[in-house]
């Protein structure tokens, strides 16, 4: 296999660990806090997690070690979308296991949770791990979005785990996958199976965070990759002076990626879905806001600009949200009938009969290409796949119409030529930044320590992340502590609370303080490519979001 020079150099990178985990295993001491509760709906969560609820927070300190040194067999799963650093979580877990006892072993379940259910696995040895250290992608064992939810799937997962005599299963995933980890831990306890389940916080979307999880891994690398590309586009825009670039950025629901990219690069406009929803802004109001900046910049002969659009925007614009929610219900309730309709015209005629009047009008107003995208298959949770809806094109088309009207009225004299981009998959499998490489390795090592401490139903946590790595604090947070009850497909379910952008939080405040200036003036910043070797202030910086959120 041919590899790049950078990959060779990254193999030699030794990720940094928090001081408590860096020495010998015999000096890792686990300490416990008070019993914990839930985010809300405590009674319901307690009832569902009869055995696992209420465990204390766990923290690792340097001291007289109290971890077990017996050999462990652990299974690991990558779940959901790729996020840079996943391989390092596995490497940290592997190194921890081997350091704890050279007879310990690690198996990787292939293709996500389905690998555990179907017993599709690979034994992970030194050679495989070394080949993936500090690399991006999830190709070591693959990933998948299957949820373990039916009684048969839970039973099959237990059968596989028992067959391999597993001491633990580590699930590396986002909020849904970690909710699944908590349910699996509870199931194993209920069945009296001595198999621990430990989660790890993964997702580029950055929405698996709370007081105890400061950030999910992958966010740092993904957003820095997008910021590099945005910075390059800004250089091009201010050189060519003839294009408005509309850039949609990945992040299924929350706008953390768009907000961080805005803080890094200072675009003319960055839409924040959470604000759109909070202020109940209509599509027309959003169009007016962008047109206002286009007109003001045109008056200064600046017929160029950059607009950042969070991927999930369409689900936060009130009238679009209503349309999508009606569509989701219609497609679920009339699944067979709907899939039998083979042309767009047939689908439209069907929708005419079942849509509300407002949704039908909107469906007819938006460009046909976008209407067709709204009808594409749903994800396994029944949601529209926002990464496949070209919101950037929707906005461009509506803005073109509006500007043409204003031009005819003499209210706009500039020229508007727009280009659409979508940055998503480009960032999900990049070489992890030093931050993500260190953070992920520490998360994996900490997951091992939680298992060796005999714990289950915890998510591996590493905190104090704005400080240098040796000052980070590793430990574990009971998964049930991060849960509340939410409606999913009409049923009330326990879920880990998703973190959306807080409109009273510091990152949003920092953006809001500057955006009026950025809209009209040209204040672009080009952060450049991620640097892996060089001075710490260039290579080891966290995101601005993490820095601001850590200033408490
Ligand atoms: P996770 O929540 O599983 O980490 O995935 C996030 C994400 O990258 C979203 O940002 C995006 O909307 C989605 O995955 C795309 O899904 P797919 O990989 O199935 O195209």
Coordinates of N, CA, C and O and ligand atoms in Angstrom, one line a residue, residues 79-83 138 143-145 173-177 202-207 216-217 226 249-254 257 311-312 379-380 384-388 422 424-425 428 498, ligand 1:
X79 N -19.7 4.0 15.4 CA -21.1 4.2 15.0 C -21.4 5.5 14.4 O -20.9 6.6 14.9
X80 N -22.1 5.5 13.3 CA -22.5 6.8 12.7 C -21.5 7.4 11.7 O -20.7 6.6 11.2
X81 N -21.6 8.7 11.5 CA -20.8 9.3 10.5 C -19.3 9.4 10.9 O -19.0 9.4 12.1
X82 N -18.4 9.4 9.9 CA -17.0 9.5 10.2 C -16.7 10.8 11.0 O -17.3 11.8 10.8
X83 N -15.7 10.7 11.8 CA -15.2 11.9 12.6 C -13.7 11.7 12.8 O -13.3 10.6 13.2
X138 N -12.7 6.0 9.0 CA -13.1 4.9 9.9 C -12.8 3.5 9.2 O -13.5 2.5 9.5
X143 N -18.0 1.7 9.8 CA -19.0 2.2 10.7 C -20.4 1.9 10.1 O -20.5 1.4 9.0
X144 N -21.4 2.2 10.8 CA -22.8 2.1 10.3 C -23.8 2.8 11.2 O -23.4 3.2 12.3
X145 N -25.0 2.9 10.8 CA -26.0 3.6 11.5 C -27.1 2.7 12.1 O -28.1 3.2 12.6
X173 N -19.6 6.9 19.4 CA -20.7 7.4 18.6 C -21.2 8.8 19.1 O -20.7 9.3 20.1
X174 N -22.3 9.2 18.4 CA -22.9 10.5 18.8 C -24.0 10.3 19.9 O -24.0 9.3 20.6
X175 N -24.9 11.2 20.0 CA -25.9 11.2 21.1 C -26.8 9.9 21.0 O -27.0 9.3 22.0
X176 N -27.2 9.6 19.7 CA -28.1 8.4 19.6 C -27.3 7.1 19.9 O -27.9 6.3 20.6
X177 N -26.1 7.0 19.5 CA -25.3 5.8 19.7 C -25.0 5.7 21.2 O -25.0 4.5 21.7
X202 N -18.4 11.1 20.0 CA -17.9 11.3 18.6 C -19.0 12.1 17.8 O -20.1 11.8 18.0
X203 N -18.6 13.1 17.1 CA -19.4 13.7 16.0 C -18.8 15.0 15.6 O -18.5 15.8 16.5
X204 N -18.7 15.2 14.3 CA -18.1 16.5 13.9 C -19.1 17.6 14.2 O -18.7 18.7 14.2
X205 N -20.4 17.2 14.3 CA -21.5 18.2 14.5 C -21.3 19.0 15.8 O -21.8 20.1 15.9
X206 N -20.5 18.5 16.7 CA -20.2 19.2 18.0 C -21.4 19.4 18.9 O -21.4 20.2 19.8
X207 N -22.5 18.5 18.7 CA -23.7 18.7 19.5 C -23.8 17.7 20.6 O -24.8 17.7 21.3
X216 N -17.3 17.1 21.4 CA -17.2 15.8 20.8 C -16.0 15.8 19.9 O -15.6 16.8 19.4
X217 N -15.3 14.6 19.8 CA -14.1 14.6 18.9 C -14.5 14.7 17.4 O -15.6 14.3 17.0
X226 N -12.9 22.9 7.0 CA -13.8 23.8 6.3 C -13.3 25.3 6.3 O -13.4 26.0 5.4
X249 N -22.6 24.3 5.2 CA -21.6 23.5 6.0 C -22.3 22.4 6.8 O -23.4 22.6 7.3
X250 N -21.7 21.3 6.8 CA -22.3 20.1 7.5 C -22.6 20.4 8.9 O -22.0 21.3 9.5
X251 N -23.4 19.5 9.5 CA -23.9 19.6 10.9 C -25.4 19.4 10.8 O -26.1 20.4 10.5
X252 N -25.8 18.2 11.1 CA -27.2 17.9 10.9 C -28.3 18.8 11.4 O -29.2 19.2 10.7
X253 N -28.1 19.2 12.7 CA -29.1 20.1 13.3 C -28.5 21.3 13.8 O -28.9 22.4 13.4
X254 N -27.5 21.2 14.7 CA -27.0 22.3 15.4 C -26.1 23.1 14.4 O -25.5 22.5 13.5
X257 N -20.8 24.1 13.8 CA -19.8 24.2 12.7 C -19.8 25.5 12.0 O -18.8 26.2 11.8
X311 N -26.1 23.3 7.6 CA -26.8 22.3 6.8 C -28.2 22.1 7.2 O -29.1 21.9 6.4
X312 N -28.5 22.3 8.6 CA -29.8 22.0 9.0 C -30.8 23.1 8.9 O -32.0 23.0 9.3
X379 N -33.6 9.1 6.6 CA -32.6 8.3 7.3 C -33.2 7.3 8.2 O -34.5 7.2 8.3
X380 N -32.4 6.4 8.9 CA -33.0 5.3 9.7 C -33.9 5.8 10.9 O -34.7 5.1 11.4
X384 N -35.5 13.7 7.3 CA -35.1 14.1 6.0 C -33.5 14.2 6.0 O -33.0 14.6 7.1
X385 N -32.8 13.8 5.0 CA -31.4 13.8 5.0 C -30.9 15.2 4.5 O -30.7 15.4 3.3
X386 N -30.7 16.1 5.5 CA -30.4 17.5 5.2 C -29.1 17.7 4.4 O -29.0 18.6 3.6
X387 N -28.2 16.7 4.5 CA -27.0 16.9 3.7 C -27.3 16.8 2.2 O -26.5 17.2 1.4
X388 N -28.4 16.2 1.8 CA -28.8 16.0 0.4 C -29.7 17.1 -0.1 O -30.1 17.1 -1.2
X422 N -20.8 23.0 -1.0 CA -21.2 22.2 0.2 C -20.0 21.6 0.7 O -19.3 20.8 0.0
X424 N -18.7 19.2 3.5 CA -19.2 18.2 4.5 C -18.3 17.1 4.6 O -17.4 17.0 5.5
X425 N -18.4 16.2 3.6 CA -17.6 15.0 3.6 C -16.1 15.3 3.5 O -15.3 14.5 4.0
X428 N -14.7 15.2 7.2 CA -15.1 14.1 8.2 C -14.0 13.1 8.3 O -14.0 12.4 9.3
X498 N -29.4 16.7 23.1 CA -28.5 17.3 22.0 C -28.2 18.8 22.4 O -29.1 19.5 22.8
Ligands
LIG1 P1 -23.0 11.6 13.2 O1 -24.0 12.4 14.0 O2 -23.2 10.2 13.1 O3 -21.6 11.9 13.8 O4 -23.0 12.2 11.7 C1 -23.0 13.5 11.4 C2 -23.1 13.8 10.0 O5 -21.8 14.0 9.4 C3 -24.0 15.0 9.8 O6 -23.2 16.2 9.9 C4 -24.6 14.8 8.4 O7 -25.8 15.4 8.3 C5 -24.7 13.3 8.4 O8 -23.7 12.8 9.2 C6 -24.5 12.8 7.0 O9 -24.9 11.4 7.0 P2 -24.3 10.3 6.0 O10 -22.9 10.0 6.4 O11 -25.2 9.2 6.2 O12 -24.4 10.9 4.6

